[in-house]
Amino acid sequence: MQSETNLEYKVQYADTDAYGVVWHGTYLRWMEAGRVEWLFDHGVRIDELARDFGIVMPVVDINIKYKFSAKLLNNVVVSTIVKEHTPASVTFYQVVKIKETGKICTVAEVRATAIDKNGKVIRDLASLIGLKQETREQKIDKQALKQ
């Protein structure tokens, strides 16, 4: 498993509804920032991918569970790790929690792929962002653990 990246943020008025509760779509924006920060921490600049190589990393699947609402001026932490990856996609596991209490606001799995400027899927995404492919033996070991 890859290392975790944590991104801290203070909830601003623009992040909330009229009652000072974080709007549900705000969590998606924070998680995007968390994934970009994870890439940056691992030597990948998303702006350079786009500018120098014509590669972008769209989200193709997201599963999010809302558990607790953050509120105006709460300090939140977005934790991001890579859960799994294939040659064509990477799945991030992300948790947003309130820093002071540790209360979990959202948990999400977000799968992204990489495409070039013509919309063609990049089949070497894992090595592009510095992830190592599992050996055949590691895959067999994982399957055995699931049984």
N, CA, C and O of each residue as an XYZ file, in Angstrom:
588
protein
N       0.846     -1.181      0.000
C       0.000      0.000      0.000
C       0.890      1.241      0.000
O       1.963      1.246      0.603
N       0.440      2.279     -0.673
C       1.195      3.515     -0.791
C       0.973      4.384      0.442
O       0.057      4.155      1.231
N       1.827      5.377      0.584
C       1.749      6.258      1.744
C       0.523      7.167      1.695
O      -0.076      7.393      0.643
N       0.181      7.674      2.865
C      -0.981      8.538      3.013
C      -0.570      9.997      2.909
O       0.485     10.400      3.398
N      -1.426     10.778      2.262
C      -1.250     12.225      2.210
C      -2.412     12.863      2.945
O      -3.568     12.494      2.733
N      -2.107     13.815      3.804
C      -3.136     14.537      4.556
C      -3.116     16.000      4.154
O      -2.059     16.628      4.087
N      -4.296     16.531      3.890
C      -4.461     17.923      3.514
C      -5.424     18.561      4.497
O      -6.544     18.082      4.674
N      -4.992     19.645      5.141
C      -5.840     20.330      6.128
C      -6.488     21.555      5.505
O      -5.923     22.209      4.629
N      -7.702     21.845      5.989
C      -8.472     22.959      5.432
C      -9.431     23.490      6.492
O     -10.039     22.710      7.227
N      -9.569     24.805      6.574
C     -10.560     25.418      7.464
C     -11.805     25.707      6.641
O     -11.724     26.356      5.598
N     -12.960     25.227      7.102
C     -14.224     25.409      6.390
C     -14.553     26.899      6.304
O     -14.595     27.599      7.316
N     -14.784     27.364      5.091
C     -15.106     28.763      4.818
C     -16.607     28.930      4.574
O     -17.325     27.960      4.335
N     -17.053     30.161      4.640
C     -18.468     30.461      4.443
C     -18.960     29.936      3.090
O     -20.066     29.402      3.003
N     -18.158     30.082      2.046
C     -18.545     29.641      0.698
C     -18.708     28.123      0.597
O     -19.306     27.635     -0.362
N     -18.188     27.369      1.566
C     -18.295     25.906      1.572
C     -19.618     25.426      2.155
O     -19.941     24.240      2.080
N     -20.393     26.359      2.741
C     -21.550     25.960      3.533
C     -22.863     26.446      2.925
O     -22.892     27.272      2.013
N     -23.944     25.900      3.469
C     -25.278     26.382      3.104
C     -25.660     27.523      4.052
O     -24.823     28.005      4.816
N     -26.907     27.946      4.000
C     -27.363     29.080      4.818
C     -27.318     28.794      6.315
O     -27.401     29.717      7.125
N     -27.187     27.521      6.687
C     -27.172     27.142      8.106
C     -25.765     26.904      8.646
O     -25.593     26.502      9.797
N     -24.754     27.157      7.800
C     -23.379     26.961      8.237
C     -22.920     25.518      8.170
O     -21.887     25.167      8.738
N     -23.693     24.664      7.467
C     -23.348     23.247      7.299
C     -22.705     23.077      5.928
O     -23.173     23.652      4.945
N     -21.632     22.288      5.858
C     -20.930     22.096      4.589
C     -21.869     21.451      3.569
O     -22.496     20.427      3.841
N     -21.951     22.068      2.394
C     -22.749     21.570      1.274
C     -22.115     20.277      0.767
O     -20.890     20.177      0.700
N     -22.934     19.288      0.409
C     -22.432     17.950      0.073
C     -21.409     17.944     -1.071
O     -20.481     17.135     -1.054
N     -21.559     18.819     -2.048
C     -20.623     18.856     -3.167
C     -19.240     19.375     -2.797
O     -18.265     19.115     -3.501
N     -19.157     20.102     -1.703
C     -17.872     20.645     -1.253
C     -16.881     19.522     -0.946
O     -15.686     19.657     -1.207
N     -17.378     18.417     -0.394
C     -16.489     17.304     -0.055
C     -15.782     16.775     -1.303
O     -14.616     16.385     -1.242
N     -16.493     16.761     -2.438
C     -15.885     16.291     -3.692
C     -14.729     17.203     -4.106
O     -13.697     16.726     -4.576
N     -14.904     18.503     -3.932
C     -13.845     19.461     -4.264
C     -12.638     19.252     -3.352
O     -11.495     19.273     -3.809
N     -12.903     19.050     -2.052
C     -11.801     18.807     -1.123
C     -11.062     17.516     -1.461
O      -9.836     17.454     -1.370
N     -11.815     16.482     -1.850
C     -11.171     15.216     -2.203
C     -10.331     15.358     -3.478
O      -9.265     14.755     -3.595
N     -10.819     16.157     -4.426
C     -10.011     16.434     -5.623
C      -8.681     17.056     -5.219
O      -7.625     16.651     -5.707
N      -8.734     18.032     -4.333
C      -7.504     18.674     -3.845
C      -6.605     17.649     -3.149
O      -5.384     17.700     -3.290
N      -7.204     16.722     -2.401
C      -6.436     15.674     -1.729
C      -5.723     14.757     -2.707
O      -4.578     14.368     -2.479
N      -6.404     14.408     -3.807
C      -5.774     13.536     -4.814
C      -4.637     14.262     -5.536
O      -3.589     13.673     -5.799
N      -4.848     15.538     -5.853
C      -3.790     16.332     -6.496
C      -2.596     16.445     -5.555
O      -1.450     16.357     -5.995
N      -2.854     16.640     -4.266
C      -1.768     16.724     -3.284
C      -1.037     15.386     -3.159
O       0.187     15.360     -3.035
N      -1.790     14.261     -3.192
C      -1.152     12.945     -3.145
C      -0.200     12.792     -4.334
O       0.943     12.366     -4.171
N      -0.674     13.140     -5.516
C       0.175     13.051     -6.712
C       1.416     13.927     -6.551
O       2.531     13.493     -6.840
N       1.218     15.161     -6.090
C       2.335     16.083     -5.899
C       3.354     15.506     -4.919
O       4.559     15.577     -5.158
N       2.866     14.935     -3.812
C       3.754     14.319     -2.821
C       4.555     13.155     -3.399
O       5.609     12.793     -2.878
N       4.042     12.576     -4.478
C       4.713     11.435     -5.114
C       5.400     11.827     -6.421
O       5.664     10.988     -7.282
N       5.678     13.113     -6.543
C       6.483     13.592     -7.663
C       5.746     13.823     -8.965
O       6.381     13.977    -10.008
N       4.430     13.853     -8.934
C       3.656     14.053    -10.153
C       2.945     15.396    -10.073
O       2.160     15.641     -9.157
N       3.223     16.254    -11.028
C       2.542     17.548    -11.118
C       1.471     17.431    -12.187
O       1.772     17.251    -13.367
N       0.224     17.534    -11.767
C      -0.892     17.341    -12.680
C      -0.896     18.411    -13.778
O      -1.327     18.142    -14.900
N      -0.423     19.613    -13.466
C      -0.352     20.663    -14.491
C       0.680     20.320    -15.558
O       0.472     20.612    -16.735
N       1.798     19.701    -15.156
C       2.824     19.295    -16.126
C       2.344     18.132    -16.982
O       2.657     18.065    -18.171
N       1.584     17.215    -16.385
C       1.017     16.116    -17.183
C       0.179     16.674    -18.326
O       0.295     16.229    -19.468
N      -0.658     17.645    -18.011
C      -1.535     18.229    -19.029
C      -0.746     19.060    -20.036
O      -0.913     18.900    -21.245
N       0.101     19.934    -19.542
C       0.822     20.855    -20.421
C       1.877     20.151    -21.270
O       1.949     20.378    -22.477
N       2.699     19.295    -20.650
C       3.839     18.706    -21.346
C       3.501     17.420    -22.097
O       4.149     17.089    -23.090
N       2.476     16.691    -21.618
C       2.182     15.400    -22.227
C       0.753     15.284    -22.754
O       0.405     14.285    -23.384
N      -0.072     16.290    -22.503
C      -1.460     16.244    -22.974
C      -2.290     15.187    -22.263
O      -3.246     14.658    -22.829
N      -1.925     14.877    -21.016
C      -2.611     13.823    -20.254
C      -3.423     14.459    -19.127
O      -2.923     15.313    -18.395
N      -4.675     14.035    -18.997
C      -5.525     14.442    -17.883
C      -6.020     13.191    -17.174
O      -6.013     12.101    -17.745
N      -6.454     13.353    -15.918
C      -6.883     12.211    -15.108
C      -8.325     12.400    -14.630
O      -8.550     12.822    -13.495
N      -9.297     12.092    -15.485
C     -10.693     12.242    -15.061
C     -11.125     11.159    -14.086
O     -10.626     10.035    -14.113
N     -12.062     11.525    -13.228
C     -12.703     10.560    -12.346
C     -13.697      9.764    -13.186
O     -14.496     10.346    -13.921
N     -13.653      8.438    -13.082
C     -14.593      7.601    -13.839
C     -15.587      6.887    -12.934
O     -16.585      6.349    -13.413
N     -15.324      6.875    -11.637
C     -16.248      6.224    -10.709
C     -15.998      6.788     -9.315
O     -14.856      6.997     -8.907
N     -17.087      7.029     -8.600
C     -16.945      7.512     -7.227
C     -18.046      6.894     -6.373
O     -19.207      6.830     -6.779
N     -17.664      6.448     -5.198
C     -18.605      5.907     -4.220
C     -18.333      6.646     -2.919
O     -17.274      6.486     -2.312
N     -19.294      7.453     -2.500
C     -19.092      8.283     -1.314
C     -20.188      8.016     -0.294
O     -21.357      7.843     -0.641
N     -19.791      7.988      0.956
C     -20.734      7.835      2.061
C     -20.595      9.059      2.961
O     -19.512      9.388      3.444
N     -21.730      9.721      3.167
C     -21.757     10.888      4.057
C     -22.146     10.408      5.445
O     -23.166      9.740      5.615
N     -21.321     10.755      6.450
C     -21.547     10.251      7.799
C     -21.834     11.352      8.824
O     -22.608     11.147      9.759
N     -21.214     12.509      8.646
C     -21.339     13.577      9.631
C     -21.040     14.903      8.926
O     -20.153     14.964      8.075
N     -21.762     15.944      9.267
C     -21.580     17.229      8.584
C     -20.547     18.103      9.282
O     -20.618     18.344     10.487
N     -19.589     18.568      8.494
C     -18.670     19.593      8.987
C     -19.419     20.923      8.957
O     -20.396     21.092      8.229
N     -18.942     21.839      9.753
C     -19.607     23.138      9.863
C     -18.603     24.274      9.691
O     -17.389     24.076      9.733
N     -19.150     25.462      9.496
C     -18.355     26.659      9.296
C     -17.251     26.764     10.355
O     -17.505     26.620     11.551
N     -16.046     27.012      9.899
C     -14.832     27.211     10.692
C     -14.271     25.940     11.332
O     -13.279     26.012     12.057
N     -14.884     24.773     11.080
C     -14.240     23.521     11.486
C     -12.933     23.378     10.708
O     -12.826     23.838      9.571
N     -11.962     22.752     11.315
C     -10.755     22.354     10.606
C     -10.952     20.912     10.176
O     -11.238     20.049     11.006
N     -10.802     20.645      8.885
C     -10.967     19.286      8.385
C      -9.649     18.786      7.821
O      -8.788     19.567      7.416
N      -9.511     17.469      7.805
C      -8.349     16.811      7.232
C      -8.857     15.845      6.165
O      -9.735     15.022      6.422
N      -8.292     15.958      4.970
C      -8.600     15.041      3.877
C      -7.430     14.073      3.784
O      -6.317     14.472      3.440
N      -7.678     12.792      4.092
C      -6.637     11.762      4.021
C      -6.828     10.969      2.740
O      -7.941     10.556      2.411
N      -5.729     10.759      2.018
C      -5.785     10.094      0.719
C      -4.711      9.024      0.638
O      -3.544      9.276      0.937
N      -5.118      7.821      0.229
C      -4.175      6.746     -0.080
C      -4.622      6.085     -1.380
O      -5.757      6.265     -1.823
N      -3.730      5.330     -1.977
C      -4.100      4.519     -3.133
C      -4.525      3.164     -2.608
O      -3.755      2.468     -1.947
N      -5.766      2.795     -2.912
C      -6.290      1.505     -2.474
C      -5.850      0.396     -3.415
O      -5.410     -0.666     -2.974
N      -5.971      0.650     -4.720
C      -5.548     -0.333     -5.718
C      -5.315      0.368     -7.040
O      -5.736      1.507     -7.242
N      -4.642     -0.326     -7.931
C      -4.407      0.253     -9.250
C      -4.239     -0.848    -10.283
O      -3.848     -1.975     -9.979
N      -4.550     -0.475    -11.511
C      -4.363     -1.339    -12.667
C      -3.525     -0.544    -13.660
O      -3.209      0.618    -13.403
N      -3.163     -1.141    -14.775
C      -2.426     -0.342    -15.765
C      -3.216      0.872    -16.269
O      -2.618      1.852    -16.713
N      -4.554      0.816    -16.204
C      -5.365      1.897    -16.781
C      -6.088      2.766    -15.757
O      -6.675      3.781    -16.133
N      -6.063      2.401    -14.468
C      -6.781      3.215    -13.483
C      -6.135      3.108    -12.108
O      -5.361      2.195    -11.822
N      -6.485      4.075    -11.275
C      -6.029      4.072     -9.886
C      -7.242      4.400     -9.017
O      -8.011      5.312     -9.320
N      -7.399      3.641     -7.937
C      -8.502      3.880     -7.002
C      -7.935      4.453     -5.717
O      -7.109      3.839     -5.043
N      -8.405      5.649     -5.401
C      -8.001      6.327     -4.170
C      -9.050      6.064     -3.098
O     -10.245      6.025     -3.389
N      -8.605      5.886     -1.867
C      -9.490      5.795     -0.708
C      -9.289      7.094      0.052
O      -8.167      7.444      0.417
N     -10.397      7.814      0.292
C     -10.288      9.120      0.920
C     -11.253      9.255      2.083
O     -12.394      8.795      2.027
N     -10.772      9.891      3.133
C     -11.572     10.150      4.326
C     -11.448     11.631      4.652
O     -10.350     12.185      4.682
N     -12.596     12.264      4.897
C     -12.610     13.644      5.379
C     -13.100     13.588      6.816
O     -14.171     13.051      7.097
N     -12.304     14.148      7.725
C     -12.711     14.140      9.137
C     -12.430     15.492      9.776
O     -11.647     16.294      9.268
N     -13.085     15.717     10.893
C     -12.881     16.941     11.656
C     -11.592     16.770     12.469
O     -11.454     15.820     13.239
N     -10.681     17.678     12.291
C      -9.356     17.550     12.890
C      -9.418     17.439     14.407
O      -8.778     16.562     14.989
N     -10.172     18.306     15.046
C     -10.165     18.363     16.511
C     -10.805     17.137     17.163
O     -10.364     16.708     18.229
N     -11.820     16.580     16.547
C     -12.556     15.471     17.171
C     -12.270     14.111     16.544
O     -12.523     13.074     17.159
N     -11.743     14.116     15.320
C     -11.539     12.856     14.610
C     -12.825     12.298     14.018
O     -12.810     11.215     13.433
N     -13.931     13.011     14.156
C     -15.232     12.562     13.643
C     -15.169     12.505     12.109
O     -14.783     13.474     11.455
N     -15.552     11.360     11.556
C     -15.496     11.166     10.107
C     -16.720     11.787      9.449
O     -17.858     11.494      9.814
N     -16.461     12.651      8.473
C     -17.538     13.302      7.711
C     -17.913     12.479      6.482
O     -19.092     12.209      6.256
N     -16.934     12.083      5.699
C     -17.183     11.286      4.498
C     -16.084     10.258      4.317
O     -14.949     10.434      4.760
N     -16.465      9.170      3.644
C     -15.534      8.136      3.220
C     -15.838      7.888      1.750
O     -17.000      7.750      1.366
N     -14.798      7.832      0.930
C     -15.044      7.657     -0.506
C     -13.964      6.805     -1.157
O     -12.809      6.790     -0.731
N     -14.377      6.100     -2.199
C     -13.452      5.456     -3.123
C     -13.643      6.148     -4.456
O     -14.756      6.244     -4.972
N     -12.542      6.627     -5.003
C     -12.591      7.390     -6.240
C     -11.638      6.742     -7.239
O     -10.440      6.618     -6.981
N     -12.186      6.331     -8.382
C     -11.353      5.709     -9.423
C     -11.135      6.710    -10.544
O     -12.081      7.296    -11.070
N      -9.880      6.892    -10.896
C      -9.513      7.799    -11.978
C      -8.717      7.030    -13.024
O      -8.082      6.017    -12.727
N      -8.765      7.523    -14.228
C      -7.974      6.967    -15.302
C      -7.150      8.093    -15.892
O      -7.233      9.227    -15.419
N      -6.368      7.811    -16.899
C      -5.606      8.861    -17.587
C      -5.912      8.749    -19.063
O      -5.916      7.658    -19.633
N      -6.170      9.899    -19.676
C      -6.419      9.919    -21.118
C      -5.545     10.986    -21.766
O      -5.168     11.976    -21.140
N      -5.234     10.751    -23.043
C      -4.455     11.749    -23.777
C      -5.398     12.756    -24.421
O      -6.615     12.670    -24.250
N      -4.843     13.702    -25.155
C      -5.654     14.781    -25.728
C      -6.660     14.293    -26.766
O      -7.575     15.031    -27.133
N      -6.501     13.057    -27.242
C      -7.453     12.483    -28.194
C      -8.498     11.606    -27.502
O      -9.341     11.000    -28.164
N      -8.441     11.540    -26.170
C      -9.393     10.734    -25.415
C      -9.009      9.268    -25.295
O      -9.802      8.462    -24.808
N      -7.812      8.911    -25.729
C      -7.338      7.521    -25.649
C      -6.835      7.237    -24.231
O      -6.077      8.020    -23.659
N      -7.272      6.104    -23.680
C      -6.862      5.716    -22.328
C      -5.380      5.353    -22.320
O      -4.902      4.605    -23.173
N      -4.675      5.893    -21.348
C      -3.257      5.587    -21.145
C      -3.192      4.271    -20.371
O      -3.738      4.179    -19.272
N      -2.545      3.275    -20.915
C      -2.506      1.949    -20.300
C      -1.301      1.721    -19.404
O      -1.035      0.596    -18.982
N      -0.571      2.795    -19.113
C       0.599      2.689    -18.243
C       0.504      3.707    -17.110
O       1.503      4.291    -16.692
N      -0.722      3.906    -16.624
C      -0.971      4.920    -15.604
C      -0.168      4.676    -14.338
O       0.408      5.609    -13.780
N      -0.123      3.435    -13.881
C       0.562      3.133    -12.622
C       2.018      3.599    -12.655
O       2.474      4.268    -11.727
N       2.738      3.256    -13.698
C       4.141      3.681    -13.744
C       4.252      5.185    -13.999
O       5.219      5.813    -13.566
N       3.280      5.765    -14.691
C       3.275      7.198    -14.957
C       3.249      7.992    -13.650
O       3.889      9.039    -13.546
N       2.513      7.500    -12.655
C       2.425      8.221    -11.383
C       3.248      7.549    -10.277
O       3.070      7.849     -9.096
N       4.138      6.649    -10.664
C       5.099      6.100     -9.710
C       4.629      4.937     -8.867
O       5.205      4.661     -7.814
N       3.581      4.244     -9.317
C       3.111      3.071     -8.584
C       3.733      1.825     -9.188
O       3.918      1.736    -10.402
N       4.051      0.877     -8.345
C       4.650     -0.367     -8.811
C       3.559     -1.397     -9.096
O       2.610     -1.543     -8.325
N       3.707     -2.093    -10.192
C       2.783     -3.171    -10.495
C       3.075     -4.359     -9.578
O       4.231     -4.638     -9.260
N       2.029     -5.048     -9.160
C       2.193     -6.230     -8.324
C       2.734     -7.386     -9.162
O       2.440     -7.518    -10.350
N       3.522     -8.201     -8.508
C       3.975     -9.408     -9.179
C       2.839    -10.426     -9.182
O       1.863    -10.277     -8.446
N       2.966    -11.437     -9.992
C       1.949    -12.500    -10.055
C       1.770    -13.146     -8.682
O       0.648    -13.458     -8.281
N       2.876    -13.344     -7.962
C       2.828    -13.964     -6.638
C       2.068    -13.094     -5.639
O       1.306    -13.616     -4.825
N       2.266    -11.779     -5.691
C       1.553    -10.875     -4.794
C       0.048    -10.918     -5.051
O      -0.745    -10.883     -4.110
N      -0.346    -10.995     -6.322
C      -1.764    -11.080     -6.664
C      -2.374    -12.368     -6.137
O      -3.491    -12.359     -5.621
N      -1.652    -13.476     -6.261
C      -2.136    -14.765     -5.766
C      -2.278    -14.717     -4.249
O      -3.266    -15.210     -3.705
N      -1.286    -14.119     -3.550
C      -1.344    -13.985     -2.109
C      -2.569    -13.181     -1.665
O      -3.234    -13.546     -0.695
N      -2.869    -12.078     -2.379
C      -4.030    -11.252     -2.062
C      -5.331    -12.039     -2.234
O      -6.234    -11.960     -1.401
N      -5.408    -12.799     -3.329
C      -6.613    -13.601     -3.590
C      -6.804    -14.638     -2.496
O      -7.931    -14.883     -2.067
N      -5.726    -15.247     -2.043
C      -5.801    -16.263     -0.996
C      -6.314    -15.648      0.304
O      -7.074    -16.290      1.030
N      -5.912    -14.416      0.608
C      -6.352    -13.741      1.822
C      -7.847    -13.423      1.780
O      -8.507    -13.411      2.819
N      -8.381    -13.167      0.589
C      -9.794    -12.837      0.456
C     -10.690    -14.056      0.672
O     -11.864    -13.904      1.008
N     -10.163    -15.238      0.489
C     -10.966    -16.452      0.593
C     -11.126    -16.915      2.011
O     -11.779    -17.929      2.260
